[in-house]
CSV table of C-alpha atoms in Angstrom, one decimal:
chain,number,residue,atom,x,y,z
A,238,LEU,CA,13.9,4.1,-11.5
A,239,TYR,CA,10.7,6.0,-12.2
A,240,GLY,CA,10.0,4.5,-15.6
A,241,ASN,CA,9.5,1.0,-14.1
A,242,ILE,CA,6.9,2.1,-11.5
A,243,PRO,CA,3.5,2.8,-13.1
A,244,VAL,CA,2.4,5.7,-10.8
A,245,LEU,CA,5.8,7.4,-11.3
A,246,ALA,CA,6.1,6.7,-15.0
A,247,ALA,CA,2.9,8.7,-15.6
A,248,LEU,CA,4.5,11.9,-14.2
A,249,ASP,CA,5.7,14.7,-16.5
A,250,PRO,CA,9.4,15.8,-16.4
A,251,PRO,CA,8.9,18.7,-14.0
A,252,SER,CA,7.0,16.4,-11.6
A,253,ARG,CA,9.7,13.8,-11.8
A,254,LYS,CA,12.3,16.5,-11.0
A,255,LEU,CA,10.3,17.5,-7.9
A,256,LEU,CA,10.1,13.9,-6.9
A,257,ALA,CA,13.8,13.4,-7.3
A,258,PHE,CA,14.6,16.3,-5.0
A,259,SER,CA,11.9,15.7,-2.4
A,260,SER,CA,11.8,11.9,-1.9
A,261,SER,CA,14.2,9.6,0.0
A,262,LEU,CA,15.4,6.1,-1.0
A,263,LEU,CA,15.3,4.0,2.2
A,264,ARG,CA,16.5,0.5,3.0
A,265,PHE,CA,14.8,-1.8,5.5
A,266,ALA,CA,16.1,-5.1,6.8
A,267,ALA,CA,13.9,-8.2,7.0
A,268,GLY,CA,11.5,-7.9,9.9
A,269,GLN,CA,11.9,-4.1,10.1
A,270,VAL,CA,8.6,-2.1,10.3
A,271,LEU,CA,8.1,0.7,7.7
A,272,PHE,CA,5.2,2.1,9.6
A,273,GLU,CA,2.7,1.0,12.3
A,274,GLU,CA,-1.1,0.8,12.3
A,275,GLY,CA,-2.5,4.0,13.9
A,276,ALA,CA,0.5,6.2,13.1
A,277,PRO,CA,0.0,9.4,11.2
A,278,SER,CA,-0.1,9.0,7.4
A,279,ASP,CA,2.7,11.3,6.7
A,280,ALA,CA,4.2,9.7,3.5
A,281,VAL,CA,3.6,7.2,0.7
A,282,TYR,CA,6.2,4.5,0.0
A,283,VAL,CA,6.9,2.9,-3.4
A,284,ILE,CA,8.5,-0.5,-3.0
A,285,THR,CA,11.4,-0.6,-5.4
A,286,GLN,CA,12.9,-3.9,-4.3
A,287,GLY,CA,11.8,-6.7,-2.0
A,288,GLU,CA,8.5,-7.6,-0.4
A,289,VAL,CA,6.5,-6.3,2.6
A,290,GLU,CA,3.6,-7.8,4.5
A,291,VAL,CA,0.5,-6.0,5.5
A,292,LEU,CA,-0.4,-6.7,9.2
A,293,ILE,CA,-3.4,-5.7,11.2
A,294,GLY,CA,-4.1,-5.9,14.9
A,295,PRO,CA,-1.9,-5.3,18.0
A,296,PRO,CA,1.8,-6.1,17.9
A,297,GLY,CA,2.4,-9.8,18.8
A,298,ALA,CA,-1.1,-10.7,17.7
A,299,TRP,CA,-0.9,-9.5,14.1
A,300,ALA,CA,-2.9,-11.0,11.4
A,301,ARG,CA,-1.2,-11.0,8.0
A,302,VAL,CA,-3.7,-9.8,5.4
A,303,GLY,CA,-1.5,-9.4,2.4
A,304,CYS,CA,1.9,-8.9,0.7
A,305,LEU,CA,3.1,-6.2,-1.6
A,306,GLY,CA,6.2,-6.2,-3.8
A,307,ALA,CA,8.3,-4.2,-6.1
A,308,ARG,CA,6.5,-1.4,-8.0
A,309,GLU,CA,3.6,-1.2,-5.6
A,310,LEU,CA,2.4,1.7,-3.5
A,311,VAL,CA,2.2,1.5,0.3
A,312,GLY,CA,0.4,4.0,2.5
A,313,GLU,CA,-1.5,5.8,-0.1
A,314,MET,CA,-4.9,5.1,1.4
A,315,GLY,CA,-4.2,7.0,4.6
A,316,VAL,CA,-2.6,9.9,2.8
A,317,ILE,CA,-5.5,10.2,0.4
A,318,MET,CA,-8.1,9.8,3.1
A,319,SER,CA,-6.2,11.9,5.7
A,320,VAL,CA,-6.6,9.2,8.3
A,321,PRO,CA,-4.0,7.3,10.5
A,322,ARG,CA,-2.4,4.2,9.1
A,323,THR,CA,-4.8,1.3,8.7
A,324,ALA,CA,-2.2,-1.4,8.9
A,325,THR,CA,1.4,-2.1,9.9
A,326,ILE,CA,3.8,-2.7,7.1
A,327,ARG,CA,6.8,-4.9,7.7
A,328,ALA,CA,9.7,-6.0,5.5
A,329,CYS,CA,9.6,-9.8,4.6
A,330,GLN,CA,13.1,-9.5,3.3
A,331,ALA,CA,15.6,-6.7,2.5
A,332,VAL,CA,13.4,-3.9,1.1
A,333,GLU,CA,14.3,-0.7,-0.7
A,334,ALA,CA,11.5,1.9,-0.8
A,335,LEU,CA,11.1,5.4,-2.1
A,336,ARG,CA,9.5,7.6,0.6
A,337,ILE,CA,7.4,10.4,-0.7
A,338,GLU,CA,6.0,13.0,1.7
A,339,ALA,CA,2.2,13.2,1.8
A,340,ASP,CA,1.9,16.8,0.6
A,341,ILE,CA,4.3,16.1,-2.3
A,342,PHE,CA,2.5,12.9,-3.3
A,343,LEU,CA,-0.9,14.7,-3.3
A,344,ARG,CA,0.5,17.5,-5.3
A,345,LEU,CA,2.0,15.2,-7.9
A,346,VAL,CA,-1.2,13.1,-8.2
A,347,LEU,CA,-3.6,15.9,-8.3
A,348,GLY,CA,-1.6,17.7,-10.9
A,349,ASN,CA,-1.2,14.7,-13.2
A,350,PRO,CA,-4.3,13.0,-14.5
A,351,ALA,CA,-2.3,10.0,-15.7
A,352,ALA,CA,-0.8,9.6,-12.3
A,353,SER,CA,-4.2,9.9,-10.7
A,354,LEU,CA,-5.5,7.2,-12.9
A,355,SER,CA,-2.6,5.0,-12.0
A,356,VAL,CA,-3.3,5.5,-8.3
A,357,MET,CA,-6.9,4.7,-8.9
A,358,ARG,CA,-5.9,1.5,-10.7
A,359,ALA,CA,-3.6,0.5,-7.8
A,360,LEU,CA,-6.3,1.1,-5.2
A,361,SER,CA,-8.9,-0.8,-7.3
A,362,ASP,CA,-6.4,-3.7,-7.6
A,363,LYS,CA,-6.0,-3.8,-3.8
A,364,LEU,CA,-9.8,-3.7,-3.3
A,365,HIS,CA,-10.2,-6.5,-5.8
A,366,ARG,CA,-7.6,-8.7,-4.1
A,367,THR,CA,-9.2,-7.9,-0.7
A,368,THR,CA,-12.6,-8.9,-2.1
A,369,GLN,CA,-11.2,-12.2,-3.4
A,370,MET,CA,-9.7,-12.9,0.0
A,371,TYR,CA,-13.0,-12.1,1.8
A,372,ARG,CA,-14.9,-14.4,-0.6
A,373,ALA,CA,-12.4,-17.3,0.0
A,374,LEU,CA,-12.7,-16.8,3.7
A,375,GLN,CA,-16.4,-16.7,3.6
A,376,ALA,CA,-16.6,-19.9,1.6
A,377,ARG,CA,-14.3,-21.7,4.1
A,378,LEU,CA,-16.3,-20.5,7.1
A,379,GLN,CA,-19.6,-21.5,5.5
A,380,ALA,CA,-18.1,-25.0,4.6
A,381,THR,CA,-17.0,-25.6,8.2
A,382,ALA,CA,-19.8,-23.9,10.2
A,383,PRO,CA,-23.0,-25.7,11.2
A,384,GLU,CA,-26.1,-24.7,9.1
A,385,GLY,CA,-27.4,-21.3,10.2
A,386,ASP,CA,-24.4,-20.4,12.5
A,387,ILE,CA,-23.1,-17.6,10.2
A,388,ASP,CA,-25.3,-14.6,9.4
A,389,TRP,CA,-23.6,-12.7,6.5
A,390,ILE,CA,-24.6,-9.2,5.9
A,391,GLY,CA,-25.4,-8.3,2.2
C-alpha cells in the first residue's frame, strides 16, 4: 500500500511501522462527506481508491473547485497551517482512504526530508492546478464582460 503513494513511499521503515499502527483505513460511499469546511484539521487523508470532489461554500450551495483521486493527499493544508478545513471533501464514488492523525503526519513529515519534499511537491501541484483554473476563469470572464467591467488585481 505505502509503496504506491509518493508521500508514504518516501518514509523510512520505522516511520512506516508507526504509520501502520497509528493510521486507519476508512471506506466512504458515493456522496459521503470525509470532512466539512470549517471543521478542525485533525487528520490528513490519503486517497487509496476512488475519487473525491473539493467543494467550497455553504452546504446546498457548494461550488466544486476540484477533484482528487488515488495516491493524493487531502487535508494536509489545514494540518500544516493549523487552521480549520478550507473546503468540504465528498466522495464522488466509493472511496477508500488512509486517515493519519495530524500529530503523526507532522511527525512523519518533519522527520523525513524525502517525505517533506513529496508533500511540498503535492502542494505545489495543487497550487499549479488552482492557478490554471483561475487563469481559465479569468479568460472566460474577460471574453464575456463588457470592456472595463472587470478590474483584475495584479
